[in-house]
Short mmCIF file of C-alpha atoms in Angstrom, two decimals:
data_model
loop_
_atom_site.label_atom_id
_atom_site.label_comp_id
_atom_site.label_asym_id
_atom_site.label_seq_id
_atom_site.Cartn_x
_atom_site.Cartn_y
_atom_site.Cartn_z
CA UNK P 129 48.10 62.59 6.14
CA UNK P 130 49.47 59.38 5.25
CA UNK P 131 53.07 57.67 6.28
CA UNK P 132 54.24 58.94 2.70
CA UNK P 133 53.26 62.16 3.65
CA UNK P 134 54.96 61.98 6.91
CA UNK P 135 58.14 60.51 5.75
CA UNK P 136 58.48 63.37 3.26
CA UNK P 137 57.52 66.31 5.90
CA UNK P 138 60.39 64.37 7.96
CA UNK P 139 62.97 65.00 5.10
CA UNK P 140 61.61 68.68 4.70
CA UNK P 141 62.39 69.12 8.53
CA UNK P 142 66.06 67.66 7.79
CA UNK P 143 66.67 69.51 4.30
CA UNK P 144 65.26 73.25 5.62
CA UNK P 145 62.85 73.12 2.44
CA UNK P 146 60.40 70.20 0.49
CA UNK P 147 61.69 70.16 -2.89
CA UNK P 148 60.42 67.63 -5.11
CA UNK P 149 62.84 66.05 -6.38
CA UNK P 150 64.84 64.88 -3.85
CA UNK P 151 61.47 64.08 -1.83
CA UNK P 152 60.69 61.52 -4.96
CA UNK P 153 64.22 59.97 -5.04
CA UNK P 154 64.43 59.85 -1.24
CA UNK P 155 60.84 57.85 -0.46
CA UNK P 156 61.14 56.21 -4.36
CA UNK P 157 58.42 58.10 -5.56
CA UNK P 158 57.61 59.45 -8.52
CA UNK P 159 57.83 63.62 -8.95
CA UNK P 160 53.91 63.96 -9.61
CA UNK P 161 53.36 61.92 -6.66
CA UNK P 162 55.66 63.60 -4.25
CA UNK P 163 53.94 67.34 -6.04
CA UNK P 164 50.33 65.78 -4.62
CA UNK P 165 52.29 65.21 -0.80
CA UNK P 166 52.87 68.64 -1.10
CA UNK P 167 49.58 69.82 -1.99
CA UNK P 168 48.71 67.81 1.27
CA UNK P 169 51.44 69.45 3.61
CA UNK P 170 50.57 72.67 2.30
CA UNK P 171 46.65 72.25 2.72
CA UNK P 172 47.72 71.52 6.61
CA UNK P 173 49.77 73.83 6.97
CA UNK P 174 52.80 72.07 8.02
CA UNK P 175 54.24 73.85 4.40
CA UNK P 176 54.38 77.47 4.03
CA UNK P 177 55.51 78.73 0.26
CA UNK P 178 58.01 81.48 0.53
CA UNK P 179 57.68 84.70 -2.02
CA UNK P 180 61.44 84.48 -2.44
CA UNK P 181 61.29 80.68 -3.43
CA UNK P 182 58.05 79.61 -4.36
CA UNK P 183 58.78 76.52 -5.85
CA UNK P 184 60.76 74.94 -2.66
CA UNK P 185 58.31 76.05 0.55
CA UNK P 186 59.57 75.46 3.75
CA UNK P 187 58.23 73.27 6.56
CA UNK P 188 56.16 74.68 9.40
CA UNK P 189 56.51 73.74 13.19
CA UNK P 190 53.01 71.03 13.55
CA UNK P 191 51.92 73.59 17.05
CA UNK P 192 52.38 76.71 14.59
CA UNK P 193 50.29 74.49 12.15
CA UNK P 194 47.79 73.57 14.05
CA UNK P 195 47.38 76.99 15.60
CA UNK P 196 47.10 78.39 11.94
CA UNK P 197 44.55 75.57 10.28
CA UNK P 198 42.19 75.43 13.16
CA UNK P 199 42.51 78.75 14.94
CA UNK P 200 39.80 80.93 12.85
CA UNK P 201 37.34 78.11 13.55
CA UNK P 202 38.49 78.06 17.51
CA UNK P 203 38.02 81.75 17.53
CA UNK P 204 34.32 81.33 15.78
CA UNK P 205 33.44 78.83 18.25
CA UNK P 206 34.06 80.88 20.61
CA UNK P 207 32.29 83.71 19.35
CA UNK P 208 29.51 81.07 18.81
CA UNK P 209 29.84 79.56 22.53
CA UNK P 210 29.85 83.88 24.26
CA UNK P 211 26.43 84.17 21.59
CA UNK P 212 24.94 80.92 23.16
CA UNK P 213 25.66 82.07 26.86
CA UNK P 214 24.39 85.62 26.14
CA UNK P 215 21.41 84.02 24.64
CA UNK P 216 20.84 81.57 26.92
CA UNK P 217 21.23 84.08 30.03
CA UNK P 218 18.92 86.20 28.96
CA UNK P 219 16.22 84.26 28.10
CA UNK P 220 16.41 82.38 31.51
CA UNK P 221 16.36 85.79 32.83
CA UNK P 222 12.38 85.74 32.22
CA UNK P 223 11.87 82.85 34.40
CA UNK P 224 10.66 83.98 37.19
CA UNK P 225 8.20 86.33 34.76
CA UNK P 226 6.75 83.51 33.20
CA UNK P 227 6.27 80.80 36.38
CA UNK P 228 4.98 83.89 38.15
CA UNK P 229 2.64 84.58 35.24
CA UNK P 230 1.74 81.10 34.61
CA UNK P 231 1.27 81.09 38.32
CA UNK P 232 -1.27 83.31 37.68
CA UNK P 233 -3.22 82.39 34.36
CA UNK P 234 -3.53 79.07 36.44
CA UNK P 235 -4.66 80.47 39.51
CA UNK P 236 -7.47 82.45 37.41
CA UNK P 237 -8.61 79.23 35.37
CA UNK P 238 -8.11 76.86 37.95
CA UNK P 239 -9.58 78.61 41.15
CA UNK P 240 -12.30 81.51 41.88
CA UNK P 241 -14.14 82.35 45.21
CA UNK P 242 -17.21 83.93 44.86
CA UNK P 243 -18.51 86.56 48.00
CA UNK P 244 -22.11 87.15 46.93
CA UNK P 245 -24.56 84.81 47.53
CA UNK P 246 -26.80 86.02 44.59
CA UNK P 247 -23.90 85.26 42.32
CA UNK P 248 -23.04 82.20 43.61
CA UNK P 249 -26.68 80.71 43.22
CA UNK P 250 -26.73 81.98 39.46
CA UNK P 251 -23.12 80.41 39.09
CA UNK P 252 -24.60 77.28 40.76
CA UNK P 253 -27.77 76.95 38.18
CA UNK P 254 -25.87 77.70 35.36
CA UNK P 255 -23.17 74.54 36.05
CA UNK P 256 -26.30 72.65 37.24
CA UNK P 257 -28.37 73.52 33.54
CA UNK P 258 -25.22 72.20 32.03
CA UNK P 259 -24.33 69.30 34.34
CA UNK P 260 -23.85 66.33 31.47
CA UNK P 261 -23.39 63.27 33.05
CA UNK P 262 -23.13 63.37 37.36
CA UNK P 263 -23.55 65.68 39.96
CA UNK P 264 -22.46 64.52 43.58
CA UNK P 265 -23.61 66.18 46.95
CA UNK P 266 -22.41 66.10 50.10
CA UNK P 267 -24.57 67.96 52.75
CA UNK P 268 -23.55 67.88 56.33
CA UNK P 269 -25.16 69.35 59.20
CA UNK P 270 -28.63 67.39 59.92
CA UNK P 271 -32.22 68.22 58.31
CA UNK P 272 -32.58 70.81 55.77
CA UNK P 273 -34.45 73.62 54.79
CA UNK P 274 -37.96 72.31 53.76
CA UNK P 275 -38.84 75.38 51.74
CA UNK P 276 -35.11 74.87 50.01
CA UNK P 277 -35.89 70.94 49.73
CA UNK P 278 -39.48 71.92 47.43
CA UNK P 279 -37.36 74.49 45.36
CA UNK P 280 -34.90 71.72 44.56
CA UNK P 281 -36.68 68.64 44.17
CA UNK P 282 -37.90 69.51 40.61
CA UNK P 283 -34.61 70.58 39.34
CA UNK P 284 -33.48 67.32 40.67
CA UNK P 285 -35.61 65.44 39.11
CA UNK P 286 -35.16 67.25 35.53
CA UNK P 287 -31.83 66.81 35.80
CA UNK P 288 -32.56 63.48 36.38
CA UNK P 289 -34.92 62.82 33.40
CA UNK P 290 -31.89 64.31 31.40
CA UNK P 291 -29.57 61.33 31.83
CA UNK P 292 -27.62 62.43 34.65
CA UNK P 293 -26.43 60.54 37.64
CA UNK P 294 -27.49 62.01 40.95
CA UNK P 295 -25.62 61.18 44.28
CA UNK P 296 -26.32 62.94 47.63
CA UNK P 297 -24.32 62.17 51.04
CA UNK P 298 -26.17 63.23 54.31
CA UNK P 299 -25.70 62.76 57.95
CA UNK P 300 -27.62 60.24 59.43
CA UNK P 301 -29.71 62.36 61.19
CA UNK P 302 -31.76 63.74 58.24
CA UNK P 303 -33.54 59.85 58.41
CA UNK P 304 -35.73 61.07 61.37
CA UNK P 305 -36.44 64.30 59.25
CA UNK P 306 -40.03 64.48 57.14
CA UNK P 307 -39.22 67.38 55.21
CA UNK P 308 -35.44 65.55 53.93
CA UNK P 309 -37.57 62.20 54.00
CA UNK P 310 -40.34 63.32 51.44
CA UNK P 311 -37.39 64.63 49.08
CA UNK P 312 -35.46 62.10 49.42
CA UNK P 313 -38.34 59.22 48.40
CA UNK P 314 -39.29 61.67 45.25
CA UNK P 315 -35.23 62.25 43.76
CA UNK P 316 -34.70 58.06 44.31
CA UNK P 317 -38.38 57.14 42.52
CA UNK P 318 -36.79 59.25 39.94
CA UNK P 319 -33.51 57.42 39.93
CA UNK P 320 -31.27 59.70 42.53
CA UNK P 321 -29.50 57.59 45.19
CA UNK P 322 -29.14 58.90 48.51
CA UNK P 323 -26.34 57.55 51.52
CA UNK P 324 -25.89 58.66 54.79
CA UNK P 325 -23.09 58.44 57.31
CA UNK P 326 -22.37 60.09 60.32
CA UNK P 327 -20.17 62.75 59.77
CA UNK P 328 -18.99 64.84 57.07
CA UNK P 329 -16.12 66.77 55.98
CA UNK P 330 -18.31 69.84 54.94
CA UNK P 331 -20.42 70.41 51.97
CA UNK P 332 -19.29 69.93 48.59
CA UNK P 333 -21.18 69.72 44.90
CA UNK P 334 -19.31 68.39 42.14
CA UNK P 335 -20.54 68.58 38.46
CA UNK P 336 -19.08 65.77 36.02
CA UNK P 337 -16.29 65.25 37.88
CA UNK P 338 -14.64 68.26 36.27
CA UNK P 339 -15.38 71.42 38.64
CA UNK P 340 -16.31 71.59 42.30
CA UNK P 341 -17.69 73.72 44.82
CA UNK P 342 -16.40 74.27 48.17
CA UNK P 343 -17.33 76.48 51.27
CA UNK P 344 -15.17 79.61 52.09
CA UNK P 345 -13.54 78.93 55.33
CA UNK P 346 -13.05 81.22 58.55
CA UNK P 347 -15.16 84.15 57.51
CA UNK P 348 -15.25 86.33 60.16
CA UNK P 349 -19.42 87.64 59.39
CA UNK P 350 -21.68 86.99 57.01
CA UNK P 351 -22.33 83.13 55.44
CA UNK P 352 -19.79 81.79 53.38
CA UNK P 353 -19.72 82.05 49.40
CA UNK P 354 -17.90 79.33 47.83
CA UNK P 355 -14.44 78.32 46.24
CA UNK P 356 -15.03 77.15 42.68
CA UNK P 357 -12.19 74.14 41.66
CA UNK P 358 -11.57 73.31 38.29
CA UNK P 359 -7.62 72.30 38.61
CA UNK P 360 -7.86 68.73 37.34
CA UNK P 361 -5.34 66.57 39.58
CA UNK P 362 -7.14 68.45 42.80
CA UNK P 363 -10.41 67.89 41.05
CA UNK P 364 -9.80 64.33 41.38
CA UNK P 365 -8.30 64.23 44.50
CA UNK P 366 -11.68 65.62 46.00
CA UNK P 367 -13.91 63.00 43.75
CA UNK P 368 -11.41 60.11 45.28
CA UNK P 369 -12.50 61.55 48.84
CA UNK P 370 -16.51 61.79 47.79
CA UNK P 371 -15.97 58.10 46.72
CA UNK P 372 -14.33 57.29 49.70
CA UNK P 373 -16.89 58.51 52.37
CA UNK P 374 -20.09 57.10 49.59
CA UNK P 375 -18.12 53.92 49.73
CA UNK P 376 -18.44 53.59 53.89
CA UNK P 377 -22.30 55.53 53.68
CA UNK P 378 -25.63 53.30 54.51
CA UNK P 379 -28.06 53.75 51.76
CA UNK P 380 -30.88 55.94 52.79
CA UNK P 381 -34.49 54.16 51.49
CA UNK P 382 -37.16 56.07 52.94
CA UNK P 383 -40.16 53.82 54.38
CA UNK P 384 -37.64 50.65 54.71
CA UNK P 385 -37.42 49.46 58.21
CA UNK P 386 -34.61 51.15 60.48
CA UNK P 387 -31.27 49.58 59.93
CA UNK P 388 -30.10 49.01 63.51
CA UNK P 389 -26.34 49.52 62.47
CA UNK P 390 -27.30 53.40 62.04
CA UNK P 391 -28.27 53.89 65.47
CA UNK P 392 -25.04 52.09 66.50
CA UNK P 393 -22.69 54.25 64.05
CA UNK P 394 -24.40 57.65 65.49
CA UNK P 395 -23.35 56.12 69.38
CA UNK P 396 -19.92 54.95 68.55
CA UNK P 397 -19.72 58.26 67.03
CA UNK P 398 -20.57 60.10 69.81
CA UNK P 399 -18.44 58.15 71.82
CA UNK P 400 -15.70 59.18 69.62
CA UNK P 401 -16.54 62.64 69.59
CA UNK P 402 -16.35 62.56 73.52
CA UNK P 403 -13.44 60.62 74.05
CA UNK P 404 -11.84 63.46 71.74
CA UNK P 405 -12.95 65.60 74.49
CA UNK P 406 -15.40 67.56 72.46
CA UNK P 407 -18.06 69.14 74.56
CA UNK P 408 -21.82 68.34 74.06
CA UNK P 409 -22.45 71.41 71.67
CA UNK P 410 -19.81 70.37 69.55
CA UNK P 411 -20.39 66.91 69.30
CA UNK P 412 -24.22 67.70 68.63
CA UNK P 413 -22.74 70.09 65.46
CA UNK P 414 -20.45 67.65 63.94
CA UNK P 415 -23.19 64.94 63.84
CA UNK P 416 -25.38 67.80 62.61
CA UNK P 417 -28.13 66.99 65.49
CA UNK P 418 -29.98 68.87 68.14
CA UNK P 419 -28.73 69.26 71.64
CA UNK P 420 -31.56 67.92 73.03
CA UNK P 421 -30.84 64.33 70.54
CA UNK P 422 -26.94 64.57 71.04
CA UNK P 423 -27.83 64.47 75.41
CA UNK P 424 -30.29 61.89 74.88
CA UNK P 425 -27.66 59.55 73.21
CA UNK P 426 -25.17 60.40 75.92
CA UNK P 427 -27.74 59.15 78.94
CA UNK P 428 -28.47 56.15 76.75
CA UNK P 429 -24.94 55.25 75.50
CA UNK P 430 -23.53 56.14 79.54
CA UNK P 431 -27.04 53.36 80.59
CA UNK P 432 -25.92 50.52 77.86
CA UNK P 433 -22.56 50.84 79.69
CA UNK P 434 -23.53 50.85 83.34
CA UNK P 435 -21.83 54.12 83.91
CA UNK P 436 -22.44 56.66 86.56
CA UNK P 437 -20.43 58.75 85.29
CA UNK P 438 -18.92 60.12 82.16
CA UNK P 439 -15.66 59.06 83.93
CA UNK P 440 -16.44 55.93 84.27
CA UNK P 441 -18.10 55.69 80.89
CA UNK P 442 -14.86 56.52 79.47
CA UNK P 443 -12.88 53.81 81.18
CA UNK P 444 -15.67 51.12 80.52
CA UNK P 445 -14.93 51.90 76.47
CA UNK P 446 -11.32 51.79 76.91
CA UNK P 447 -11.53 48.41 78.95
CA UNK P 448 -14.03 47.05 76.28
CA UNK P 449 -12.11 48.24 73.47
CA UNK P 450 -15.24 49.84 71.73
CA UNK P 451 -13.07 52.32 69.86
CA UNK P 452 -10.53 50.06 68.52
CA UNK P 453 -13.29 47.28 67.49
CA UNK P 454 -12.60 45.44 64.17
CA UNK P 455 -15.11 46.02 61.88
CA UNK P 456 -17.42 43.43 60.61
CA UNK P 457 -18.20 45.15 57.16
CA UNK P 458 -20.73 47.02 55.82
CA UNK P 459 -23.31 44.31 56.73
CA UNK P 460 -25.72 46.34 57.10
CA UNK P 461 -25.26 48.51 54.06
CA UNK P 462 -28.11 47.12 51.43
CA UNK P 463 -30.44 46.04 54.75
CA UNK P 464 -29.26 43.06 54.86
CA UNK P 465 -27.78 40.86 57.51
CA UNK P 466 -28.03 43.79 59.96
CA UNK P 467 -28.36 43.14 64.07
CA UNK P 468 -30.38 44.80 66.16
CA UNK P 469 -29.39 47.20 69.46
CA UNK P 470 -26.22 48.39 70.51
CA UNK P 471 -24.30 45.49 71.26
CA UNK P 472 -20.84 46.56 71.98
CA UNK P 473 -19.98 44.31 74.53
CA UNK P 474 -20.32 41.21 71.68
CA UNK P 475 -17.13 40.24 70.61
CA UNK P 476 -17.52 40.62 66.09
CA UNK P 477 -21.26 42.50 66.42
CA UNK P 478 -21.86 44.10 62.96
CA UNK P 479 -21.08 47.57 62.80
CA UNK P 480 -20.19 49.84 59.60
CA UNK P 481 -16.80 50.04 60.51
CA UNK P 482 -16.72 53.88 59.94
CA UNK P 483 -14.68 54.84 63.26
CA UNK P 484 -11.78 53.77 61.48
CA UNK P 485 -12.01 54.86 57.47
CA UNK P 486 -14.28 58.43 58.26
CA UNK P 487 -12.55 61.00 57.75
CA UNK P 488 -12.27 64.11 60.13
CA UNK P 489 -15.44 66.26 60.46
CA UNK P 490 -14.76 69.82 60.44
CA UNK P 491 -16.92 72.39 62.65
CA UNK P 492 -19.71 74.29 61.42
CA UNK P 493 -21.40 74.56 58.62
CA UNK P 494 -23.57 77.03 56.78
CA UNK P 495 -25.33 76.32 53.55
CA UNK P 496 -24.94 78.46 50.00
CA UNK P 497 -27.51 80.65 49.38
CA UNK P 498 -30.71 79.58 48.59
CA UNK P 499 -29.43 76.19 50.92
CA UNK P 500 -30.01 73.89 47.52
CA UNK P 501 -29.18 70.12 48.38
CA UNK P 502 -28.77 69.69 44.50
#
């Protein structure tokens, strides 16, 4: 549509009819011209041709035009727009099928707990046969097994002598341990290194930083099996938490002289543990020591602070600030610039700092089956 085209449907409207003559002579156009306006008017529908008079059509309302060019492709649209929503409805309609499925697929690749014991260990040698690059341990509760300790020091070390990366995190207790001692001075000759700390979330094994091996949890009888991870982003998330606690762990070098700072993390753990209100038993568990050892550390710790009392003990740490001390570092973390006793009444004394980055121990512990610290 152009303003000739306009002007003539204009004189159509005026004269009933679009003939072509007087169109040309009314706009000053020539006949053939004003013939190809009417091919226009009529291919929009603002002409209609009547059978009566075929050669003069008649002009169309532009509403009754419009409703008769674009109506058919309206009406398909619509047909195309119900198809859409009847489409689109019922494939959102298997939704919930598919998260709950997916739910599932993920929940079978991702996680497994495994009961038996016997399975578990064969599950456990075949990831450690095919360990590539690093396996990382984490063994709370104090000395091991010595019989478990000679049935794992050789796999150790082959896995060792295969290129792989060994890492084991133990309580601090397991220093004053022969059996843990002797396997700990054969993995590191091979190239194993070995930290301790003073507590410990709860075991864990992790094999290339891809799948990992957790405890079952509040199992009514029987020991625990384990919960296998492979889920990638909670995969890491453990591996940043290994890291973590290695990162605040005192290297354990068997035959190197005592670092002082241990004996002062064990107290100030203790101490923790107590002012928590744990009772003796408990606070013997979660450092993974004896009774008898936890008891002794209590007279000596209640001694270094002139306390009568456990009372009184209490207060004296509060009014001292033990708790809250800043930490001076891991000074004494490669044996180095370490001080001696338990001096917590010296403003800046060198302590590992670990009251304030450990994480929380968790109660109890009981090993996988055969008890293998690999």
């Amino acid at each position: 549509m152009n303003e000739s085209a306009a002007a003539a449907y204009r004189h159509a409207v005026v004269q009933g009819r679009f003939d072509r003559t007087q169109v040309a002579a009314a706009l000053g156009i020539t006949e053939s011209a004003a013939a190809d306006i009417e091919e226009t008017l009529l291919s929009v529908h603002l002409l209609r041709r009547n059978p009566s008079s075929a050669d003069t059509p008649t002009p169309v309302s532009p509403d009754v035009a419009a409703v008769s060019l674009v109506g058919p492709a309206e009406a398909e649209i619509r047909d195309l727009q119900q198809q859409v929503a009847q489409a689109r409805s019922g494939l959102l309609a298997l939704l919930p099928d598919y998260f709950e499925s997916r739910r599932r697929r993920r929940g079978t690749e991702a996680f497994d707990v495994i009961h038996d014991r016997r399975d578990l260990q064969a599950v456990l040698d075949d990831h450690g046969a095919r360990c590539r690059s690093e396996l990382l341990t984490a063994q709370p509760g104090g000395s091991r097994r010595a019989g478990a300790l000679e049935e794992a020091q050789p796999l150790a070390i082959e896995r060792l002598r295969r290129g792989v990366r060994l890492k084991h995190l133990y309580q601090h207790t397991v220093r004053s341990d022969p059996a843990t001692t002797d396997y700990v001075r054969a993995v590191t000759a091979a190239g194993a290194t070995v930290r301790t700390t003073d507590e410990l979330i709860d075991r864990m094994i992790i094999y290339d930083r891809e799948v990992v091996f957790l405890p079952e949890q509040q199992l009514e009888d029987g020991p625990p099996g384990a919960v296998v991870i492979r889920e990638p982003a909670l995969v890491a998330f453990l591996c940043r938490v290994y890291d973590h606690i290695w990162s605040g762990a005192m290297p354990f070098v068997p035959d190197a002289q005592e670092d002082p700072n241990i004996t002062d993390e064990l107290k100030r753990a203790v101490v923790r543990l107590m002012a928590q209100g744990h009772k003796d038993e408990v606070v013997a568990r979660r450092l993974g020591m004896s009774l008898r050892t936890c008891r002794r550390h209590i007279a000596q710790i209640m001694e270094e602070l002139d306390s009568s009392s456990r009372f009184q003990a209490g207060v004296n740490v509060m009014l001292h600030g033990l708790l809250d001390a800043p930490s001076a570092g891991t000074s004494g973390a490669d044996g180095s610039g370490a001080t001696s006793g338990f001096p917590w009444d010296q403003p800046g004394s060198a302590t590992s700092g670990t009251a304030h980055r450990r994480v929380a121990g968790s109660p109890g512990y009981v090993g996988y089956a055969a008890d293998d610290p690999a």
